[in-house]
PDB file of C-alpha atoms and ligand atoms in Angstrom:
ATOM      1  CA  MET A   6       0.000   0.000   0.000  1.00  0.00           C
ATOM      2  CA  SER A   7       1.506   3.344  -0.955  1.00  0.00           C
ATOM      3  CA  THR A   8       1.296   6.700   0.764  1.00  0.00           C
ATOM      4  CA  VAL A   9      -0.242   9.359  -1.439  1.00  0.00           C
ATOM      5  CA  ILE A  10       1.768  12.578  -1.244  1.00  0.00           C
ATOM      6  CA  ASP A  11      -0.798  15.320  -0.773  1.00  0.00           C
ATOM      7  CA  GLY A  12       0.485  18.359  -2.663  1.00  0.00           C
ATOM      8  CA  LYS A  13      -2.669  20.320  -2.028  1.00  0.00           C
ATOM      9  CA  ALA A  14      -2.371  19.999   1.751  1.00  0.00           C
ATOM     10  CA  LEU A  15       1.354  20.826   1.740  1.00  0.00           C
ATOM     11  CA  ALA A  16       0.750  23.812  -0.540  1.00  0.00           C
ATOM     12  CA  ALA A  17      -1.934  25.121   1.852  1.00  0.00           C
ATOM     13  CA  LYS A  18       0.422  24.713   4.826  1.00  0.00           C
ATOM     14  CA  LEU A  19       3.272  26.516   3.060  1.00  0.00           C
ATOM     15  CA  ARG A  20       0.977  29.305   1.884  1.00  0.00           C
ATOM     16  CA  GLY A  21       0.004  29.894   5.518  1.00  0.00           C
ATOM     17  CA  GLN A  22       3.693  30.291   6.409  1.00  0.00           C
ATOM     18  CA  ILE A  23       4.275  32.531   3.378  1.00  0.00           C
ATOM     19  CA  ARG A  24       1.400  34.752   4.469  1.00  0.00           C
ATOM     20  CA  GLU A  25       2.918  35.105   7.935  1.00  0.00           C
ATOM     21  CA  ARG A  26       6.297  36.029   6.448  1.00  0.00           C
ATOM     22  CA  ALA A  27       4.682  38.517   4.082  1.00  0.00           C
ATOM     23  CA  GLU A  28       2.889  40.152   7.003  1.00  0.00           C
ATOM     24  CA  ALA A  29       6.089  40.291   9.049  1.00  0.00           C
ATOM     25  CA  PHE A  30       7.879  41.925   6.093  1.00  0.00           C
ATOM     26  CA  ARG A  31       5.195  44.604   5.820  1.00  0.00           C
ATOM     27  CA  ALA A  32       5.268  45.245   9.566  1.00  0.00           C
ATOM     28  CA  GLU A  33       9.040  45.621   9.502  1.00  0.00           C
ATOM     29  CA  ARG A  34       9.529  47.606   6.304  1.00  0.00           C
ATOM     30  CA  GLY A  35       6.242  49.492   6.014  1.00  0.00           C
ATOM     31  CA  PHE A  36       5.344  48.225   2.544  1.00  0.00           C
ATOM     32  CA  GLU A  37       4.297  44.950   0.975  1.00  0.00           C
ATOM     33  CA  ILE A  38       6.287  42.325  -0.843  1.00  0.00           C
ATOM     34  CA  GLY A  39       5.648  42.851  -4.561  1.00  0.00           C
ATOM     35  CA  LEU A  40       5.529  40.494  -7.532  1.00  0.00           C
ATOM     36  CA  ALA A  41       5.220  41.900 -11.053  1.00  0.00           C
ATOM     37  CA  VAL A  42       3.592  39.696 -13.670  1.00  0.00           C
ATOM     38  CA  VAL A  43       3.975  40.628 -17.331  1.00  0.00           C
ATOM     39  CA  LEU A  44       1.676  39.094 -19.927  1.00  0.00           C
ATOM     40  CA  VAL A  45       2.015  39.885 -23.609  1.00  0.00           C
ATOM     41  CA  GLY A  46      -0.760  38.829 -25.979  1.00  0.00           C
ATOM     42  CA  GLU A  47      -3.970  36.861 -25.633  1.00  0.00           C
ATOM     43  CA  ASP A  48      -2.867  33.230 -25.203  1.00  0.00           C
ATOM     44  CA  PRO A  49      -5.810  31.737 -23.227  1.00  0.00           C
ATOM     45  CA  ALA A  50      -3.698  29.284 -21.191  1.00  0.00           C
ATOM     46  CA  SER A  51      -1.270  32.092 -20.242  1.00  0.00           C
ATOM     47  CA  GLN A  52      -4.176  34.277 -19.170  1.00  0.00           C
ATOM     48  CA  VAL A  53      -5.414  31.533 -16.838  1.00  0.00           C
ATOM     49  CA  TYR A  54      -1.913  30.994 -15.385  1.00  0.00           C
ATOM     50  CA  VAL A  55      -1.480  34.724 -14.796  1.00  0.00           C
ATOM     51  CA  ARG A  56      -4.919  35.032 -13.154  1.00  0.00           C
ATOM     52  CA  ASN A  57      -4.081  32.118 -10.853  1.00  0.00           C
ATOM     53  CA  LYS A  58      -0.745  33.664  -9.892  1.00  0.00           C
ATOM     54  CA  ILE A  59      -2.342  37.023  -9.111  1.00  0.00           C
ATOM     55  CA  LYS A  60      -5.054  35.379  -7.019  1.00  0.00           C
ATOM     56  CA  ALA A  61      -2.442  33.334  -5.140  1.00  0.00           C
ATOM     57  CA  CYS A  62      -0.499  36.544  -4.405  1.00  0.00           C
ATOM     58  CA  GLU A  63      -3.580  38.269  -3.006  1.00  0.00           C
ATOM     59  CA  GLU A  64      -4.331  35.322  -0.727  1.00  0.00           C
ATOM     60  CA  ALA A  65      -0.738  35.274   0.513  1.00  0.00           C
ATOM     61  CA  GLY A  66      -0.599  38.996   1.293  1.00  0.00           C
ATOM     62  CA  ILE A  67       1.818  39.678  -1.578  1.00  0.00           C
ATOM     63  CA  ARG A  68       1.093  42.710  -3.716  1.00  0.00           C
ATOM     64  CA  SER A  69       0.840  41.895  -7.407  1.00  0.00           C
ATOM     65  CA  PHE A  70       1.604  44.352 -10.169  1.00  0.00           C
ATOM     66  CA  SER A  71      -0.041  43.064 -13.295  1.00  0.00           C
ATOM     67  CA  TYR A  72       0.843  44.281 -16.804  1.00  0.00           C
ATOM     68  CA  HIS A  73      -0.969  43.106 -19.902  1.00  0.00           C
ATOM     69  CA  LEU A  74       0.522  44.297 -23.205  1.00  0.00           C
ATOM     70  CA  PRO A  75      -1.143  43.693 -26.590  1.00  0.00           C
ATOM     71  CA  ALA A  76       0.070  40.842 -28.822  1.00  0.00           C
ATOM     72  CA  ASP A  77       1.648  43.347 -31.222  1.00  0.00           C
ATOM     73  CA  ALA A  78       3.635  45.171 -28.510  1.00  0.00           C
ATOM     74  CA  ALA A  79       7.153  45.942 -29.717  1.00  0.00           C
ATOM     75  CA  GLU A  80      10.091  44.072 -28.171  1.00  0.00           C
ATOM     76  CA  ALA A  81      11.531  47.417 -27.045  1.00  0.00           C
ATOM     77  CA  GLU A  82       8.287  48.200 -25.216  1.00  0.00           C
ATOM     78  CA  VAL A  83       8.410  44.912 -23.281  1.00  0.00           C
ATOM     79  CA  ILE A  84      12.082  45.464 -22.452  1.00  0.00           C
ATOM     80  CA  ALA A  85      11.380  49.023 -21.280  1.00  0.00           C
ATOM     81  CA  LEU A  86       8.652  47.734 -18.967  1.00  0.00           C
ATOM     82  CA  VAL A  87      10.935  45.037 -17.525  1.00  0.00           C
ATOM     83  CA  ASP A  88      13.687  47.646 -16.979  1.00  0.00           C
ATOM     84  CA  GLU A  89      11.222  49.841 -15.106  1.00  0.00           C
ATOM     85  CA  LEU A  90      10.244  46.906 -12.864  1.00  0.00           C
ATOM     86  CA  VAL A  91      13.898  46.057 -12.249  1.00  0.00           C
ATOM     87  CA  ALA A  92      14.450  49.621 -11.019  1.00  0.00           C
ATOM     88  CA  SER A  93      11.394  49.652  -8.721  1.00  0.00           C
ATOM     89  CA  ASP A  94      11.926  49.144  -4.966  1.00  0.00           C
ATOM     90  CA  LYS A  95       8.354  47.925  -4.631  1.00  0.00           C
ATOM     91  CA  VAL A  96       8.905  44.996  -6.985  1.00  0.00           C
ATOM     92  CA  HIS A  97      10.862  42.086  -5.516  1.00  0.00           C
ATOM     93  CA  GLY A  98      10.096  39.497  -8.143  1.00  0.00           C
ATOM     94  CA  ILE A  99       9.464  39.743 -11.885  1.00  0.00           C
ATOM     95  CA  LEU A 100       7.729  37.091 -13.873  1.00  0.00           C
ATOM     96  CA  VAL A 101       7.341  37.316 -17.635  1.00  0.00           C
ATOM     97  CA  GLN A 102       4.713  34.798 -18.680  1.00  0.00           C
ATOM     98  CA  LEU A 103       5.961  32.562 -21.477  1.00  0.00           C
ATOM     99  CA  PRO A 104       5.590  32.016 -24.345  1.00  0.00           C
ATOM    100  CA  LEU A 105       5.984  35.545 -25.692  1.00  0.00           C
ATOM    101  CA  PRO A 106       4.645  36.382 -29.165  1.00  0.00           C
ATOM    102  CA  ARG A 107       7.008  35.183 -31.902  1.00  0.00           C
ATOM    103  CA  HIS A 108       8.332  38.596 -32.908  1.00  0.00           C
ATOM    104  CA  ILE A 109       9.783  39.059 -29.414  1.00  0.00           C
ATOM    105  CA  ASP A 110      13.074  37.409 -28.496  1.00  0.00           C
ATOM    106  CA  GLU A 111      12.345  35.688 -25.175  1.00  0.00           C
ATOM    107  CA  ARG A 112      16.004  35.353 -24.275  1.00  0.00           C
ATOM    108  CA  LYS A 113      16.585  39.053 -24.757  1.00  0.00           C
ATOM    109  CA  VAL A 114      13.648  39.963 -22.504  1.00  0.00           C
ATOM    110  CA  LEU A 115      14.508  37.434 -19.780  1.00  0.00           C
ATOM    111  CA  ALA A 116      18.144  38.547 -19.801  1.00  0.00           C
ATOM    112  CA  ARG A 117      16.987  41.936 -18.456  1.00  0.00           C
ATOM    113  CA  ILE A 118      15.743  40.366 -15.211  1.00  0.00           C
ATOM    114  CA  PRO A 119      18.570  40.290 -12.643  1.00  0.00           C
ATOM    115  CA  ALA A 120      19.085  37.068 -10.681  1.00  0.00           C
ATOM    116  CA  ARG A 121      17.848  38.694  -7.460  1.00  0.00           C
ATOM    117  CA  LYS A 122      14.409  39.339  -9.011  1.00  0.00           C
ATOM    118  CA  ASP A 123      14.254  36.178 -11.141  1.00  0.00           C
ATOM    119  CA  VAL A 124      11.626  34.374  -9.026  1.00  0.00           C
ATOM    120  CA  ASP A 125      11.175  31.704 -11.712  1.00  0.00           C
ATOM    121  CA  GLY A 126      14.811  30.696 -11.174  1.00  0.00           C
ATOM    122  CA  PHE A 127      15.379  30.418 -14.935  1.00  0.00           C
ATOM    123  CA  CYS A 128      18.280  32.814 -15.511  1.00  0.00           C
ATOM    124  CA  ALA A 129      21.807  31.550 -16.154  1.00  0.00           C
ATOM    125  CA  GLU A 130      23.167  32.995 -12.893  1.00  0.00           C
ATOM    126  CA  ASN A 131      20.539  31.267 -10.752  1.00  0.00           C
ATOM    127  CA  VAL A 132      20.906  27.995 -12.675  1.00  0.00           C
ATOM    128  CA  GLY A 133      24.705  28.243 -12.376  1.00  0.00           C
ATOM    129  CA  ASN A 134      24.470  28.825  -8.634  1.00  0.00           C
ATOM    130  CA  LEU A 135      22.188  25.813  -8.332  1.00  0.00           C
ATOM    131  CA  ALA A 136      24.719  23.706 -10.247  1.00  0.00           C
ATOM    132  CA  MET A 137      27.402  24.850  -7.791  1.00  0.00           C
ATOM    133  CA  ASN A 138      25.101  24.267  -4.803  1.00  0.00           C
ATOM    134  CA  ARG A 139      25.258  27.922  -3.773  1.00  0.00           C
ATOM    135  CA  GLU A 140      22.553  30.295  -2.543  1.00  0.00           C
ATOM    136  CA  THR A 141      20.166  30.886  -5.436  1.00  0.00           C
ATOM    137  CA  ILE A 142      16.542  30.996  -6.516  1.00  0.00           C
ATOM    138  CA  VAL A 143      15.392  27.547  -7.628  1.00  0.00           C
ATOM    139  CA  ALA A 144      12.890  26.855 -10.425  1.00  0.00           C
ATOM    140  CA  CYS A 145       9.475  26.480  -8.807  1.00  0.00           C
ATOM    141  CA  THR A 146       8.373  23.000  -9.931  1.00  0.00           C
ATOM    142  CA  PRO A 147      11.508  21.027  -8.962  1.00  0.00           C
ATOM    143  CA  PHE A 148      11.805  23.118  -5.790  1.00  0.00           C
ATOM    144  CA  GLY A 149       8.243  22.059  -4.941  1.00  0.00           C
ATOM    145  CA  VAL A 150       9.191  18.410  -5.470  1.00  0.00           C
ATOM    146  CA  MET A 151      12.076  18.755  -2.985  1.00  0.00           C
ATOM    147  CA  LYS A 152       9.692  20.293  -0.431  1.00  0.00           C
ATOM    148  CA  MET A 153       7.371  17.310  -0.880  1.00  0.00           C
ATOM    149  CA  LEU A 154      10.191  14.834  -0.274  1.00  0.00           C
ATOM    150  CA  GLU A 155      11.251  16.777   2.812  1.00  0.00           C
ATOM    151  CA  GLU A 156       7.689  16.928   4.177  1.00  0.00           C
ATOM    152  CA  TYR A 157       7.288  13.161   3.899  1.00  0.00           C
ATOM    153  CA  GLY A 158      10.702  12.434   5.434  1.00  0.00           C
ATOM    154  CA  ILE A 159      12.168  11.051   2.197  1.00  0.00           C
ATOM    155  CA  ASP A 160      15.913  11.697   2.282  1.00  0.00           C
ATOM    156  CA  PRO A 161      17.534  11.344  -1.177  1.00  0.00           C
ATOM    157  CA  ARG A 162      20.994  10.785   0.327  1.00  0.00           C
ATOM    158  CA  GLY A 163      22.609   7.673  -1.120  1.00  0.00           C
ATOM    159  CA  LYS A 164      19.441   6.774  -3.051  1.00  0.00           C
ATOM    160  CA  SER A 165      19.349   6.013  -6.720  1.00  0.00           C
ATOM    161  CA  ALA A 166      17.241   8.749  -8.334  1.00  0.00           C
ATOM    162  CA  VAL A 167      16.094   8.748 -11.941  1.00  0.00           C
ATOM    163  CA  VAL A 168      14.756  11.911 -13.545  1.00  0.00           C
ATOM    164  CA  LEU A 169      12.773  11.246 -16.682  1.00  0.00           C
ATOM    165  CA  GLY A 170      12.910  14.433 -18.803  1.00  0.00           C
ATOM    166  CA  ARG A 171      15.691  16.994 -19.232  1.00  0.00           C
ATOM    167  CA  SER A 172      13.907  20.305 -19.792  1.00  0.00           C
ATOM    168  CA  ASN A 173      15.507  23.476 -18.486  1.00  0.00           C
ATOM    169  CA  ILE A 174      12.502  24.226 -16.278  1.00  0.00           C
ATOM    170  CA  VAL A 175      11.945  20.810 -14.702  1.00  0.00           C
ATOM    171  CA  GLY A 176      14.265  17.889 -15.518  1.00  0.00           C
ATOM    172  CA  LYS A 177      17.677  19.555 -15.326  1.00  0.00           C
ATOM    173  CA  PRO A 178      17.135  21.620 -12.157  1.00  0.00           C
ATOM    174  CA  MET A 179      15.438  18.569 -10.586  1.00  0.00           C
ATOM    175  CA  ALA A 180      18.541  16.484 -11.289  1.00  0.00           C
ATOM    176  CA  MET A 181      20.811  19.171  -9.819  1.00  0.00           C
ATOM    177  CA  LEU A 182      18.704  19.431  -6.659  1.00  0.00           C
ATOM    178  CA  LEU A 183      18.845  15.669  -6.184  1.00  0.00           C
ATOM    179  CA  VAL A 184      22.627  15.631  -6.725  1.00  0.00           C
ATOM    180  CA  ASN A 185      22.941  18.453  -4.188  1.00  0.00           C
ATOM    181  CA  ALA A 186      20.866  16.311  -1.798  1.00  0.00           C
ATOM    182  CA  ASP A 187      23.409  13.477  -2.207  1.00  0.00           C
ATOM    183  CA  ALA A 188      21.373  11.174  -4.443  1.00  0.00           C
ATOM    184  CA  THR A 189      23.015   9.217  -7.273  1.00  0.00           C
ATOM    185  CA  VAL A 190      21.197  10.661 -10.245  1.00  0.00           C
ATOM    186  CA  THR A 191      20.494   9.414 -13.761  1.00  0.00           C
ATOM    187  CA  VAL A 192      18.776  11.739 -16.245  1.00  0.00           C
ATOM    188  CA  CYS A 193      16.751  10.105 -19.027  1.00  0.00           C
ATOM    189  CA  HIS A 194      15.292  11.583 -22.206  1.00  0.00           C
ATOM    190  CA  SER A 195      13.966  10.579 -25.605  1.00  0.00           C
ATOM    191  CA  LYS A 196      17.304   9.091 -26.718  1.00  0.00           C
ATOM    192  CA  THR A 197      17.847   6.971 -23.595  1.00  0.00           C
ATOM    193  CA  LYS A 198      18.306   3.272 -24.266  1.00  0.00           C
ATOM    194  CA  ASN A 199      16.808   0.617 -21.984  1.00  0.00           C
ATOM    195  CA  LEU A 200      14.546   3.219 -20.407  1.00  0.00           C
ATOM    196  CA  LYS A 201      12.394   0.618 -18.689  1.00  0.00           C
ATOM    197  CA  GLU A 202      15.369  -1.002 -16.949  1.00  0.00           C
ATOM    198  CA  VAL A 203      16.874   2.350 -15.935  1.00  0.00           C
ATOM    199  CA  CYS A 204      13.589   3.540 -14.424  1.00  0.00           C
ATOM    200  CA  ALA A 205      12.982   0.189 -12.714  1.00  0.00           C
ATOM    201  CA  ALA A 206      16.288   0.586 -10.821  1.00  0.00           C
ATOM    202  CA  ALA A 207      15.236   3.902  -9.232  1.00  0.00           C
ATOM    203  CA  ASP A 208      14.562   4.379  -5.536  1.00  0.00           C
ATOM    204  CA  ILE A 209      13.180   7.803  -6.449  1.00  0.00           C
ATOM    205  CA  LEU A 210      11.617   8.262  -9.877  1.00  0.00           C
ATOM    206  CA  VAL A 211      10.680  11.782 -10.985  1.00  0.00           C
ATOM    207  CA  VAL A 212       8.778  11.901 -14.256  1.00  0.00           C
ATOM    208  CA  ALA A 213       8.432  15.066 -16.359  1.00  0.00           C
ATOM    209  CA  ILE A 214       7.974  14.217 -20.023  1.00  0.00           C
ATOM    210  CA  GLY A 215       4.450  15.290 -20.983  1.00  0.00           C
ATOM    211  CA  ARG A 216       3.238  11.837 -22.149  1.00  0.00           C
ATOM    212  CA  ALA A 217      -0.027  10.663 -20.573  1.00  0.00           C
ATOM    213  CA  LYS A 218       0.351   7.551 -18.381  1.00  0.00           C
ATOM    214  CA  PHE A 219       3.711   6.733 -19.989  1.00  0.00           C
ATOM    215  CA  VAL A 220       5.300   5.164 -16.895  1.00  0.00           C
ATOM    216  CA  THR A 221       3.749   1.759 -16.357  1.00  0.00           C
ATOM    217  CA  ALA A 222       4.079  -0.597 -13.368  1.00  0.00           C
ATOM    218  CA  ASP A 223       6.840  -2.647 -15.022  1.00  0.00           C
ATOM    219  CA  MET A 224       9.022   0.506 -15.103  1.00  0.00           C
ATOM    220  CA  VAL A 225       8.790   0.979 -11.332  1.00  0.00           C
ATOM    221  CA  LYS A 226      10.736  -0.802  -8.600  1.00  0.00           C
ATOM    222  CA  GLU A 227       8.750  -2.250  -5.709  1.00  0.00           C
ATOM    223  CA  GLY A 228       8.756   0.365  -2.951  1.00  0.00           C
ATOM    224  CA  ALA A 229      10.013   3.254  -5.113  1.00  0.00           C
ATOM    225  CA  VAL A 230       9.035   6.876  -4.514  1.00  0.00           C
ATOM    226  CA  VAL A 231       7.227   8.069  -7.652  1.00  0.00           C
ATOM    227  CA  ILE A 232       6.832  11.785  -8.347  1.00  0.00           C
ATOM    228  CA  ASP A 233       4.665  12.678 -11.328  1.00  0.00           C
ATOM    229  CA  VAL A 234       5.202  16.184 -12.700  1.00  0.00           C
ATOM    230  CA  GLY A 235       3.205  15.588 -15.897  1.00  0.00           C
ATOM    231  CA  MET A 236       0.022  17.460 -16.660  1.00  0.00           C
ATOM    232  CA  ASP A 237      -1.594  15.679 -19.569  1.00  0.00           C
ATOM    233  CA  ARG A 238      -5.019  14.662 -20.887  1.00  0.00           C
ATOM    234  CA  ASP A 239      -6.051  11.020 -21.132  1.00  0.00           C
ATOM    235  CA  GLU A 240      -8.077   9.463 -23.970  1.00  0.00           C
ATOM    236  CA  ASN A 241     -11.269  10.952 -22.462  1.00  0.00           C
ATOM    237  CA  GLY A 242      -9.809  14.428 -22.096  1.00  0.00           C
ATOM    238  CA  LYS A 243      -9.432  14.030 -18.325  1.00  0.00           C
ATOM    239  CA  LEU A 244      -6.414  15.571 -16.580  1.00  0.00           C
ATOM    240  CA  CYS A 245      -3.790  12.933 -15.781  1.00  0.00           C
ATOM    241  CA  GLY A 246      -0.047  12.636 -15.275  1.00  0.00           C
ATOM    242  CA  ASP A 247       2.893  10.947 -16.993  1.00  0.00           C
ATOM    243  CA  VAL A 248       2.477   7.953 -14.675  1.00  0.00           C
ATOM    244  CA  ASP A 249      -0.140   5.225 -15.020  1.00  0.00           C
ATOM    245  CA  TYR A 250      -1.285   6.005 -11.476  1.00  0.00           C
ATOM    246  CA  GLU A 251      -3.879   3.262 -11.004  1.00  0.00           C
ATOM    247  CA  ASN A 252      -1.405   0.499 -11.852  1.00  0.00           C
ATOM    248  CA  VAL A 253       1.693   2.033 -10.269  1.00  0.00           C
ATOM    249  CA  LYS A 254       0.214   3.143  -6.958  1.00  0.00           C
ATOM    250  CA  ASP A 255       0.307  -0.283  -5.292  1.00  0.00           C
ATOM    251  CA  LYS A 256       3.936  -0.818  -6.214  1.00  0.00           C
ATOM    252  CA  ALA A 257       5.242   2.531  -5.006  1.00  0.00           C
ATOM    253  CA  SER A 258       5.946   3.367  -1.371  1.00  0.00           C
ATOM    254  CA  TYR A 259       5.014   7.025  -1.991  1.00  0.00           C
ATOM    255  CA  ILE A 260       3.316   8.499  -5.036  1.00  0.00           C
ATOM    256  CA  THR A 261       1.979  11.883  -6.122  1.00  0.00           C
ATOM    257  CA  PRO A 262      -1.468  12.042  -7.725  1.00  0.00           C
ATOM    258  CA  VAL A 263      -2.481  14.216 -10.682  1.00  0.00           C
ATOM    259  CA  PRO A 264      -4.260  16.464  -9.960  1.00  0.00           C
ATOM    260  CA  GLY A 265      -3.416  17.336  -6.363  1.00  0.00           C
ATOM    261  CA  GLY A 266       0.282  16.443  -6.378  1.00  0.00           C
ATOM    262  CA  VAL A 267       3.074  18.545  -7.856  1.00  0.00           C
ATOM    263  CA  GLY A 268       0.697  21.029  -9.535  1.00  0.00           C
ATOM    264  CA  PRO A 269      -0.414  22.981  -6.427  1.00  0.00           C
ATOM    265  CA  MET A 270       3.214  23.224  -5.293  1.00  0.00           C
ATOM    266  CA  THR A 271       4.421  25.167  -8.330  1.00  0.00           C
ATOM    267  CA  ILE A 272       2.600  28.461  -7.699  1.00  0.00           C
ATOM    268  CA  THR A 273       3.266  28.036  -3.978  1.00  0.00           C
ATOM    269  CA  MET A 274       7.006  27.951  -4.646  1.00  0.00           C
ATOM    270  CA  LEU A 275       6.680  31.064  -6.810  1.00  0.00           C
ATOM    271  CA  LEU A 276       5.248  32.856  -3.762  1.00  0.00           C
ATOM    272  CA  TYR A 277       7.971  31.310  -1.615  1.00  0.00           C
ATOM    273  CA  ASN A 278      10.667  32.544  -4.017  1.00  0.00           C
ATOM    274  CA  THR A 279       9.133  36.024  -4.026  1.00  0.00           C
ATOM    275  CA  VAL A 280       9.287  36.159  -0.227  1.00  0.00           C
ATOM    276  CA  LEU A 281      12.884  34.929  -0.387  1.00  0.00           C
ATOM    277  CA  ALA A 282      13.815  37.574  -2.967  1.00  0.00           C
ATOM    278  CA  ALA A 283      12.171  40.282  -0.836  1.00  0.00           C
ATOM    279  CA  SER A 284      13.901  39.161   2.345  1.00  0.00           C
ATOM    280  CA  ARG A 285      17.280  39.330   0.553  1.00  0.00           C
ATOM    281  CA  SER A 286      16.530  42.818  -0.836  1.00  0.00           C
TER     282      SER A 286
HETATM  283  P1  LIG B  24       9.412  19.441 -22.221  1.00  0.00           P
HETATM  284  O1  LIG B  24      10.157  20.711 -22.225  1.00  0.00           O
HETATM  285  O2  LIG B  24       8.545  19.070 -23.375  1.00  0.00           O
HETATM  286  O3  LIG B  24      10.466  18.264 -21.995  1.00  0.00           O
HETATM  287  C1  LIG B  24      10.081  16.923 -22.074  1.00  0.00           C
HETATM  288  C2  LIG B  24      11.259  16.042 -21.777  1.00  0.00           C
HETATM  289  O4  LIG B  24      10.810  14.701 -21.803  1.00  0.00           O
HETATM  290  C3  LIG B  24      12.381  16.160 -22.807  1.00  0.00           C
HETATM  291  O5  LIG B  24      13.625  16.130 -22.147  1.00  0.00           O
HETATM  292  C4  LIG B  24      12.189  14.919 -23.677  1.00  0.00           C
HETATM  293  O6  LIG B  24      13.385  14.397 -24.195  1.00  0.00           O
HETATM  294  C5  LIG B  24      11.616  13.941 -22.684  1.00  0.00           C
HETATM  295  N1  LIG B  24      10.768  12.954 -23.360  1.00  0.00           N
HETATM  296  C6  LIG B  24       9.700  13.174 -24.133  1.00  0.00           C
HETATM  297  N2  LIG B  24       9.179  12.026 -24.571  1.00  0.00           N
HETATM  298  C7  LIG B  24       9.950  11.037 -24.052  1.00  0.00           C
HETATM  299  C8  LIG B  24       9.936   9.633 -24.146  1.00  0.00           C
HETATM  300  N3  LIG B  24       9.017   8.989 -24.854  1.00  0.00           N
HETATM  301  N4  LIG B  24      10.887   8.940 -23.485  1.00  0.00           N
HETATM  302  C9  LIG B  24      11.827   9.562 -22.762  1.00  0.00           C
HETATM  303  N5  LIG B  24      11.888  10.916 -22.627  1.00  0.00           N
HETATM  304  C10 LIG B  24      10.968  11.629 -23.276  1.00  0.00           C
HETATM  305  O7  LIG B  24       8.462  19.302 -20.954  1.00  0.00           O
HETATM  306  P2  LIG B  24       8.478  20.041 -19.510  1.00  0.00           P
HETATM  307  O8  LIG B  24       8.220  21.473 -19.685  1.00  0.00           O
HETATM  308  O9  LIG B  24       9.638  19.578 -18.720  1.00  0.00           O
HETATM  309  O10 LIG B  24       7.165  19.383 -18.902  1.00  0.00           O
HETATM  310  C11 LIG B  24       7.014  18.000 -18.717  1.00  0.00           C
HETATM  311  C12 LIG B  24       5.627  17.703 -18.171  1.00  0.00           C
HETATM  312  O11 LIG B  24       5.498  18.344 -16.927  1.00  0.00           O
HETATM  313  C13 LIG B  24       4.475  18.246 -19.019  1.00  0.00           C
HETATM  314  O12 LIG B  24       3.371  17.366 -18.890  1.00  0.00           O
HETATM  315  C14 LIG B  24       4.134  19.564 -18.369  1.00  0.00           C
HETATM  316  O13 LIG B  24       2.796  19.947 -18.591  1.00  0.00           O
HETATM  317  C15 LIG B  24       4.365  19.212 -16.935  1.00  0.00           C
HETATM  318  N6  LIG B  24       4.688  20.373 -16.065  1.00  0.00           N
HETATM  319  C16 LIG B  24       3.964  20.452 -14.930  1.00  0.00           C
HETATM  320  C17 LIG B  24       4.225  21.453 -14.047  1.00  0.00           C
HETATM  321  C18 LIG B  24       3.443  21.514 -12.787  1.00  0.00           C
HETATM  322  O14 LIG B  24       3.393  22.539 -12.155  1.00  0.00           O
HETATM  323  N7  LIG B  24       2.835  20.392 -12.368  1.00  0.00           N
HETATM  324  C19 LIG B  24       5.220  22.408 -14.321  1.00  0.00           C
HETATM  325  C20 LIG B  24       5.969  22.280 -15.495  1.00  0.00           C
HETATM  326  C21 LIG B  24       5.695  21.231 -16.357  1.00  0.00           C
HETATM  327  P3  LIG B  24      14.333  15.183 -25.245  1.00  0.00           P
HETATM  328  O15 LIG B  24      15.037  16.231 -24.430  1.00  0.00           O
HETATM  329  O16 LIG B  24      15.246  14.141 -25.756  1.00  0.00           O
HETATM  330  O17 LIG B  24      13.397  15.761 -26.266  1.00  0.00           O
END
């Protein structure tokens, strides 16, 4: 019988702590912690993400500064806005919702955000510091996974960890965090050979590939910890993860569900990073 890792409950607990820290910051400094969210264009999914982030800020006592530029906004206009936010004392974190419209060079825009305000943890300086196990801001989703392991008393030290997926926002920072936590880490991707055998040797298996129910029971070791980052749709259009949950759950010692697992942790860690950035300011 496996323990289901409850991301929703942990997210609620952390948000309570974040709220307390945000209130303490305001009491001490006389103004609120601020997160600026920049949205360019009308992508419906991005609009939902931005709305959710703003709502989460309000609930956590973090002031949000929301900017919505039209889809045809010039690159220079977006850069000028980011520069203004970088200069503002009231803004501790800056988030530019991706993807940006095609005529705008994402890398150029993101490069304007200094590491201290990069609450997504995507910039080269923050990623480099993570690789060197130094003080940094960590990408929200893998950071949330580490918090889940910690909450459930799962120590990666000496364990064999397999990360399935090598994206810059999930797989790679996840692997670095696990290495920093003394796990022996293998990173798998679409060119990996003997994927089933590699996954089946993992004590901790973190899956972030974006393929519905891809990880089946025969890919999981008895008693493994299985963390499912995927957010996919099954054949009936229902939200599901990258792991075949129903068949894997009895084999795993701990498992995250989708929904209610890693998902709620991501925005929570964005708030957490914003508080961290403010406290360092
Ligand atoms: P991504 O950028 O598309 O990267 C996918 C990775 O999976 C790539 O490294 C790819 O390998 C690998 N991959 C794809 N198919 C594979 C296969 N059949 N076998 C082995 N490896 C395979 O995806 P992402 O942004 O990391 O996101 C992954 C999933 O996590 C998605 O479902 C996404 O929606 C979800 N997600 C959830 C949250 C959350 O808050 N819960 C946050 C972020 C992402 P190559 O590098 O060789 O192409």
